[in-house]
Amino acid sequence: RLVIIDEIGKMEWYSGAFRGLVQEEFDAPTPSVATIAQRGVPGLDQIRARVVEVTRANRDHLLPELEAEVRRLVGDGPG
């Protein structure tokens, strides 16, 4: 199982139910992949500490590394 969350932004984070679900998922042993707002969202510190920042400079070589890590975590590849 893999949890994918497409954008944790300011408006989404204001929903207590959404915030609770996101925090639950990130605390669970299930691998999670999410996009998050770069700034302007208070209370994301615990999640932000586990963020891999994707930039123009690193995106090309980072994709295969992240894909390999996700495959390892879900048990679908070497590792």
Coordinates of C-alpha atoms in Angstrom, one line a residue:
R1 CA 0.0 0.0 0.0
L2 CA 1.2 3.5 -0.8
V3 CA -0.6 6.7 0.1
I4 CA -0.4 9.6 -2.3
I5 CA -1.6 13.1 -1.3
D6 CA -1.7 15.7 -4.1
E7 CA -1.1 18.9 -2.3
I8 CA -1.2 19.8 1.3
G9 CA -1.9 23.5 1.0
K10 CA -3.1 26.3 3.2
M11 CA -6.8 25.8 2.4
E12 CA -6.6 22.0 2.8
W13 CA -4.7 22.3 6.1
Y14 CA -7.5 24.5 7.6
S15 CA -9.8 21.4 7.6
G16 CA -9.3 19.7 10.9
A17 CA -10.5 16.4 9.4
F18 CA -8.0 16.6 6.6
R19 CA -5.2 17.6 8.9
G20 CA -6.0 14.7 11.2
L21 CA -6.0 12.2 8.3
V22 CA -2.7 13.5 7.0
Q23 CA -1.0 13.4 10.4
E24 CA -2.4 9.8 10.8
E25 CA -1.0 8.7 7.5
F26 CA 2.5 10.2 8.1
D27 CA 2.7 8.6 11.5
A28 CA 1.7 5.2 10.1
P29 CA 4.2 2.7 8.8
T30 CA 2.6 2.9 5.3
P31 CA 4.8 4.9 2.8
S32 CA 3.4 8.3 1.9
V33 CA 4.2 10.6 -1.0
A34 CA 2.8 14.1 -0.9
T35 CA 3.2 17.5 -2.4
I36 CA 3.1 20.3 0.1
A37 CA 3.1 24.1 0.0
Q38 CA 6.5 25.5 0.2
R39 CA 5.5 28.2 2.7
G40 CA 2.5 29.8 4.3
V41 CA 1.1 26.7 6.0
P42 CA 1.6 26.7 9.8
G43 CA 1.8 23.4 11.6
L44 CA 3.5 21.3 8.9
D45 CA 6.8 21.2 10.8
Q46 CA 6.7 17.4 11.6
I47 CA 5.9 16.6 8.0
R48 CA 8.3 19.1 6.5
A49 CA 11.1 17.5 8.5
R50 CA 10.7 14.4 6.3
V51 CA 10.4 16.2 3.0
V52 CA 12.7 15.7 0.0
E53 CA 12.7 18.9 -1.8
V54 CA 12.5 18.7 -5.6
T55 CA 14.0 21.5 -7.5
R56 CA 14.8 22.1 -11.2
A57 CA 18.4 21.3 -10.4
N58 CA 17.8 17.9 -8.8
R59 CA 14.5 16.7 -10.3
D60 CA 16.1 14.7 -13.2
H61 CA 18.3 12.5 -11.0
L62 CA 15.9 12.5 -8.0
L63 CA 13.1 10.8 -9.8
P64 CA 14.8 7.4 -10.2
E65 CA 16.1 7.6 -6.6
L66 CA 12.6 8.3 -5.2
E67 CA 11.0 5.7 -7.4
A68 CA 13.5 3.1 -6.2
E69 CA 12.9 4.1 -2.5
V70 CA 9.1 3.9 -2.9
R71 CA 9.4 0.5 -4.7
R72 CA 11.6 -0.7 -1.8
L73 CA 9.1 0.5 0.8
V74 CA 6.1 -1.2 -0.8
G75 CA 8.0 -4.4 -1.5
D76 CA 8.1 -4.1 -5.3
G77 CA 11.8 -4.0 -6.1
P78 CA 15.3 -4.5 -5.0
G79 CA 16.3 -3.5 -1.5

